[in-house]
Coordinates of N, CA and C in Angstrom, one line a residue:
M680 N 115.4 73.7 100.8 CA 114.0 73.5 100.8 C 113.4 74.4 101.9
E681 N 112.3 75.0 101.7 CA 111.6 75.9 102.6 C 110.2 75.5 102.7
L682 N 109.7 75.3 104.0 CA 108.3 75.0 104.2 C 107.6 76.2 104.9
H683 N 106.3 76.4 104.6 CA 105.5 77.4 105.3 C 104.4 76.7 106.0
R684 N 104.1 77.1 107.2 CA 103.0 76.5 107.9 C 102.1 77.6 108.5
G685 N 100.8 77.4 108.7 CA 100.0 78.4 109.3 C 99.3 79.3 108.3
R686 N 99.4 79.0 107.0 CA 98.8 79.9 106.0 C 97.5 79.4 105.4
L687 N 97.3 78.1 105.4 CA 96.2 77.5 104.7 C 95.0 77.1 105.6
L688 N 95.2 76.5 106.7 CA 94.1 76.0 107.5 C 93.9 76.9 108.7
D689 N 92.7 77.2 109.0 CA 92.4 78.0 110.2 C 92.1 77.0 111.4
H690 N 91.3 75.9 111.1 CA 91.1 74.9 112.1 C 90.6 73.6 111.4
V691 N 90.7 72.5 112.1 CA 90.1 71.2 111.6 C 89.2 70.7 112.7
Q692 N 88.0 70.4 112.3 CA 87.0 69.8 113.2 C 86.8 68.3 112.9
L693 N 86.9 67.5 113.9 CA 86.6 66.1 113.8 C 85.4 65.8 114.6
V694 N 84.3 65.3 114.0 CA 83.1 64.9 114.7 C 83.4 63.4 115.1
V695 N 83.3 63.1 116.4 CA 83.7 61.8 116.9 C 82.5 61.1 117.5
R696 N 82.6 59.8 117.5 CA 81.5 59.0 118.1 C 81.6 59.0 119.6
D697 N 82.8 59.0 120.2 CA 83.0 59.0 121.7 C 83.9 60.1 122.1
L698 N 83.3 61.2 122.5 CA 84.1 62.4 122.8 C 85.1 62.2 124.0
P699 N 84.7 61.5 125.1 CA 85.7 61.2 126.1 C 86.9 60.4 125.6
A700 N 86.6 59.4 124.8 CA 87.8 58.6 124.3 C 88.6 59.4 123.3
A701 N 88.0 60.3 122.5 CA 88.8 61.1 121.6 C 89.6 62.2 122.4
E702 N 89.0 62.7 123.4 CA 89.7 63.7 124.3 C 90.9 63.1 124.9
R703 N 90.7 61.9 125.5 CA 91.9 61.2 126.1 C 93.0 61.0 125.1
F704 N 92.7 60.5 123.9 CA 93.7 60.3 122.9 C 94.4 61.6 122.5
Y705 N 93.6 62.6 122.1 CA 94.2 63.8 121.6 C 94.9 64.6 122.7
T706 N 94.4 64.6 123.9 CA 95.1 65.2 125.0 C 96.5 64.6 125.2
A707 N 96.6 63.3 125.1 CA 97.8 62.6 125.3 C 98.8 63.0 124.2
V708 N 98.3 63.1 122.9 CA 99.2 63.5 121.8 C 99.6 64.9 122.0
A709 N 98.7 65.8 122.3 CA 99.0 67.2 122.4 C 100.0 67.4 123.6
A710 N 99.8 66.7 124.7 CA 100.7 66.9 125.9 C 102.1 66.5 125.5
G711 N 102.2 65.4 124.7 CA 103.5 64.9 124.3 C 104.2 66.0 123.4
L712 N 103.5 66.8 122.7 CA 104.0 67.9 121.9 C 104.1 69.2 122.6
G713 N 103.7 69.2 123.9 CA 103.8 70.4 124.7 C 102.7 71.4 124.4
I714 N 101.6 71.0 123.9 CA 100.5 71.9 123.6 C 99.3 71.6 124.5
P715 N 98.9 72.6 125.2 CA 97.8 72.4 126.2 C 96.4 72.4 125.5
V716 N 95.4 71.8 126.2 CA 94.0 71.9 125.7 C 93.6 73.3 125.8
G717 N 93.0 73.8 124.7 CA 92.6 75.2 124.7 C 91.3 75.5 125.5
G718 N 90.4 74.5 125.4 CA 89.2 74.7 126.2 C 88.2 73.6 125.9
R719 N 87.1 73.6 126.7 CA 86.0 72.6 126.5 C 84.7 73.4 126.6
G720 N 83.7 72.8 126.0 CA 82.4 73.3 126.1 C 81.4 72.1 125.9
E721 N 80.1 72.4 125.9 CA 79.1 71.4 125.8 C 79.3 70.7 124.5
G722 N 79.8 69.5 124.5 CA 79.9 68.7 123.3 C 81.2 68.9 122.4
F723 N 82.2 69.6 123.0 CA 83.4 69.9 122.2 C 84.6 70.1 123.1
V724 N 85.8 69.9 122.5 CA 87.1 70.2 123.1 C 87.9 70.8 122.0
W725 N 88.7 71.8 122.3 CA 89.6 72.3 121.3 C 91.0 72.4 121.8
I726 N 91.9 72.0 120.9 CA 93.4 72.0 121.2 C 94.0 72.7 120.0
D727 N 94.5 73.9 120.2 CA 95.1 74.7 119.1 C 94.2 74.7 117.9
E728 N 94.6 74.3 116.7 CA 93.7 74.4 115.6 C 92.7 73.2 115.4
L729 N 92.8 72.2 116.3 CA 91.9 71.0 116.3 C 90.7 71.1 117.2
V730 N 89.5 70.9 116.6 CA 88.3 70.9 117.4 C 87.7 69.5 117.3
L731 N 87.4 68.9 118.5 CA 86.7 67.6 118.6 C 85.3 67.9 119.0
S732 N 84.3 67.4 118.2 CA 82.9 67.6 118.5 C 82.2 66.2 118.7
A733 N 81.3 66.1 119.6 CA 80.5 65.0 119.8 C 79.4 64.9 118.7
L734 N 79.0 63.7 118.4 CA 77.9 63.6 117.4 C 76.7 64.4 117.6
D735 N 76.3 64.6 118.9 CA 75.1 65.3 119.2 C 75.4 66.8 119.4
S736 N 76.6 67.3 119.2 CA 76.8 68.8 119.3 C 76.2 69.5 118.2
P737 N 75.8 70.8 118.4 CA 75.2 71.5 117.3 C 76.0 71.6 116.0
A738 N 77.3 71.7 116.1 CA 78.2 71.8 114.9 C 78.3 70.5 114.2
A739 N 77.9 69.3 114.8 CA 78.2 68.0 114.1 C 77.1 67.6 113.2
L740 N 75.8 68.0 113.5 CA 74.7 67.6 112.7 C 74.5 66.1 112.6
G741 N 75.0 65.4 113.7 CA 74.7 64.0 113.9 C 75.6 63.0 113.0
E742 N 76.5 63.5 112.3 CA 77.3 62.7 111.4 C 78.8 62.8 111.7
P743 N 79.5 61.6 111.9 CA 80.9 61.7 112.1 C 81.6 62.2 110.8
T744 N 82.8 62.7 110.9 CA 83.5 63.3 109.8 C 84.1 62.3 108.8
G745 N 84.2 61.1 109.2 CA 84.9 60.1 108.3 C 86.4 60.0 108.6
R746 N 87.0 59.3 107.8 CA 88.5 59.0 108.0 C 89.3 60.1 107.4
H747 N 90.2 60.6 108.3 CA 91.1 61.7 107.9 C 92.6 61.3 108.3
H748 N 93.5 62.0 107.6 CA 94.9 61.9 108.0 C 95.3 63.2 108.5
L749 N 95.8 63.3 109.8 CA 96.3 64.5 110.3 C 97.8 64.3 110.7
A750 N 98.6 65.2 110.4 CA 100.1 65.1 110.8 C 100.4 66.2 111.7
F751 N 101.0 65.8 112.9 CA 101.4 66.8 113.9 C 102.9 66.9 113.9
Q752 N 103.4 68.1 114.0 CA 104.8 68.4 113.9 C 105.5 68.1 115.2
A753 N 106.6 67.5 115.2 CA 107.4 67.2 116.4 C 108.8 67.9 116.3
P754 N 109.4 68.3 117.4 CA 110.7 69.0 117.3 C 111.9 68.0 117.2
D755 N 111.7 66.7 117.4 CA 112.8 65.8 117.3 C 112.3 64.4 117.2
R756 N 113.2 63.4 116.9 CA 112.8 62.0 116.8 C 112.3 61.4 118.2
E757 N 112.9 61.9 119.2 CA 112.5 61.4 120.6 C 111.0 61.8 120.9
T758 N 110.6 62.9 120.4 CA 109.2 63.3 120.6 C 108.3 62.5 119.8
V759 N 108.7 62.2 118.6 CA 107.9 61.3 117.7 C 107.6 59.9 118.5
E760 N 108.7 59.4 119.0 CA 108.6 58.1 119.7 C 107.8 58.2 121.0
A761 N 107.9 59.3 121.7 CA 107.2 59.5 123.0 C 105.7 59.7 122.7
V762 N 105.4 60.5 121.7 CA 104.0 60.7 121.3 C 103.3 59.4 120.8
Y763 N 104.0 58.7 120.0 CA 103.6 57.4 119.5 C 103.2 56.5 120.7
Q764 N 104.0 56.4 121.7 CA 103.8 55.5 122.9 C 102.6 56.1 123.6
A765 N 102.5 57.4 123.8 CA 101.4 58.0 124.6 C 100.1 57.8 123.8
A766 N 100.1 57.9 122.5 CA 98.9 57.7 121.7 C 98.4 56.2 121.9
L767 N 99.3 55.3 121.8 CA 98.9 53.9 122.0 C 98.3 53.7 123.4
A768 N 99.0 54.2 124.4 CA 98.5 54.1 125.8 C 97.1 54.8 126.0
A769 N 96.8 55.7 125.2 CA 95.5 56.5 125.3 C 94.5 55.9 124.4
G770 N 94.6 54.7 123.9 CA 93.6 54.1 123.1 C 93.8 54.0 121.6
G771 N 94.9 54.5 121.1 CA 95.2 54.4 119.7 C 95.7 53.0 119.3
R772 N 95.6 52.8 118.0 CA 96.1 51.5 117.4 C 97.3 51.8 116.5
D773 N 98.3 51.0 116.6 CA 99.5 51.1 115.7 C 99.1 51.1 114.2
N774 N 99.7 52.1 113.5 CA 99.5 52.1 112.0 C 100.8 52.4 111.4
G775 N 101.9 52.2 112.1 CA 103.2 52.4 111.6 C 104.2 52.9 112.6
A776 N 105.0 52.1 113.1 CA 106.0 52.4 114.2 C 106.9 53.5 113.8
P777 N 107.5 54.2 114.8 CA 108.4 55.3 114.5 C 109.6 54.8 113.6
G778 N 109.9 55.6 112.6 CA 111.0 55.3 111.7 C 111.1 56.2 110.6
L779 N 112.2 56.1 109.8 CA 112.4 56.9 108.6 C 111.4 56.6 107.6
R780 N 111.0 57.5 106.8 CA 110.1 57.3 105.7 C 110.7 57.8 104.4
P781 N 110.3 57.3 103.3 CA 111.0 57.7 102.0 C 110.5 59.0 101.4
Y782 N 109.8 59.9 102.1 CA 109.2 61.1 101.5 C 110.3 62.1 101.2
H783 N 111.3 62.3 102.1 CA 112.5 63.1 101.9 C 113.5 62.7 102.9
P784 N 114.8 63.0 102.7 CA 115.8 62.6 103.7 C 115.4 63.1 105.1
D785 N 115.6 62.4 106.1 CA 115.4 62.7 107.5 C 113.9 62.8 107.9
Y786 N 113.0 62.4 107.1 CA 111.5 62.4 107.4 C 111.3 61.2 108.4
Y787 N 111.1 61.5 109.6 CA 111.0 60.5 110.7 C 109.6 60.6 111.2
A788 N 108.8 59.5 111.2 CA 107.4 59.6 111.5 C 106.9 58.3 112.1
A789 N 105.7 58.5 112.8 CA 105.0 57.3 113.4 C 103.5 57.6 113.1
F790 N 102.7 56.5 113.0 CA 101.3 56.6 112.6 C 100.5 55.7 113.6
V791 N 99.4 56.3 114.1 CA 98.5 55.7 115.0 C 97.1 56.0 114.6
L792 N 96.2 55.0 114.7 CA 94.8 55.2 114.4 C 94.1 55.7 115.7
D793 N 93.4 56.8 115.6 CA 92.6 57.3 116.8 C 91.4 56.4 117.0
P794 N 90.6 56.6 118.1 CA 89.5 55.8 118.4 C 88.4 55.7 117.3
D795 N 88.4 56.7 116.4 CA 87.5 56.7 115.2 C 88.1 56.2 113.9
G796 N 89.3 55.8 114.0 CA 90.0 55.3 112.8 C 90.7 56.3 111.9
N797 N 90.8 57.5 112.4 CA 91.6 58.6 111.7 C 93.1 58.2 111.8
N798 N 93.8 58.4 110.7 CA 95.2 58.1 110.7 C 96.0 59.4 111.2
I799 N 96.6 59.2 112.4 CA 97.3 60.3 113.0 C 98.8 60.1 112.9
E800 N 99.5 61.1 112.4 CA 100.9 61.0 112.1 C 101.6 62.0 113.1
V801 N 102.7 61.7 113.6 CA 103.6 62.6 114.3 C 104.9 62.6 113.5
V802 N 105.4 63.7 113.0 CA 106.5 63.8 112.1 C 107.6 64.8 112.5
Y803 N 108.8 64.4 112.3 CA 110.0 65.3 112.5 C 110.7 65.3 111.1
H804 N 110.8 66.5 110.6 CA 111.4 66.6 109.2 C 112.9 66.7 109.2
G805 N 113.5 66.6 110.3 CA 115.0 66.7 110.3 C 115.4 68.0 110.8
P806 N 116.7 68.2 110.9 CA 117.3 69.5 111.4 C 116.8 70.7 110.5
A807 N 116.2 71.7 111.2 CA 115.7 72.8 110.5 C 115.6 74.0 111.5
R808 N 115.5 75.2 110.9 CA 115.3 76.4 111.7 C 114.0 77.0 111.4
R809 N 113.2 77.2 112.5 CA 111.9 77.8 112.3 C 112.0 79.3 112.4
S810 N 111.2 80.0 111.7 CA 111.2 81.5 111.7 C 110.5 82.0 113.0
A811 N 109.6 81.2 113.5 CA 108.9 81.5 114.8 C 108.4 80.2 115.4
P812 N 108.2 80.2 116.7 CA 107.6 78.9 117.3 C 106.2 78.7 116.9
S813 N 105.4 79.8 116.7 CA 104.0 79.7 116.3 C 103.6 81.0 115.7
V814 N 102.4 81.0 115.1 CA 101.8 82.2 114.6 C 100.9 82.7 115.7
Q815 N 101.1 83.9 116.2 CA 100.3 84.5 117.2 C 99.3 85.5 116.7
I816 N 98.1 85.3 117.0 CA 97.0 86.2 116.5 C 96.4 86.9 117.7
S817 N 96.3 88.2 117.7 CA 95.7 89.0 118.7 C 94.5 89.8 118.1
F818 N 93.4 89.7 118.8 CA 92.2 90.3 118.3 C 92.0 91.7 118.9
D819 N 91.6 92.7 118.1 CA 91.3 94.0 118.5 C 89.8 94.0 118.7
L820 N 89.3 93.7 119.9 CA 87.9 93.6 120.2 C 87.1 94.9 120.1
Q821 N 87.8 96.0 120.2 CA 87.2 97.4 120.2 C 86.8 97.7 118.7
Q822 N 87.6 97.2 117.8 CA 87.4 97.6 116.4 C 86.1 97.2 115.8
G823 N 85.6 96.0 116.2 CA 84.4 95.4 115.7 C 83.1 96.0 116.4
A824 N 83.3 96.7 117.5 CA 82.2 97.2 118.2 C 81.5 98.4 117.6

């Protein structure tokens, strides 16, 4: 079996009711996965492909995004367990303790509800070799000028 990642989604925006609470939660999850916060601005925080926006930010239009399921990749089972604990400590609610799931052999995952009720999964697919640790994009700023 072969999986491809990084081809379909450019980014995901979640419009949240309480930006500080969401930032605490997602910063804890990202830190457990070794991913730093990318930046902050007036009414938003971004972490890799994930953007968190406050209800009153210009991009939000005053409406929360509703309930979503987001799955974050982990490099091993221990990371799934550590991120699960970090997410609970950062205000998440249990939605499925770490363990094997029936989706395919070695699918090991945990589920936590974020402060807005989104179902957040941390998953390890089992032993595998990645072609690259991430997709790196460099912009040629001179070309568009």
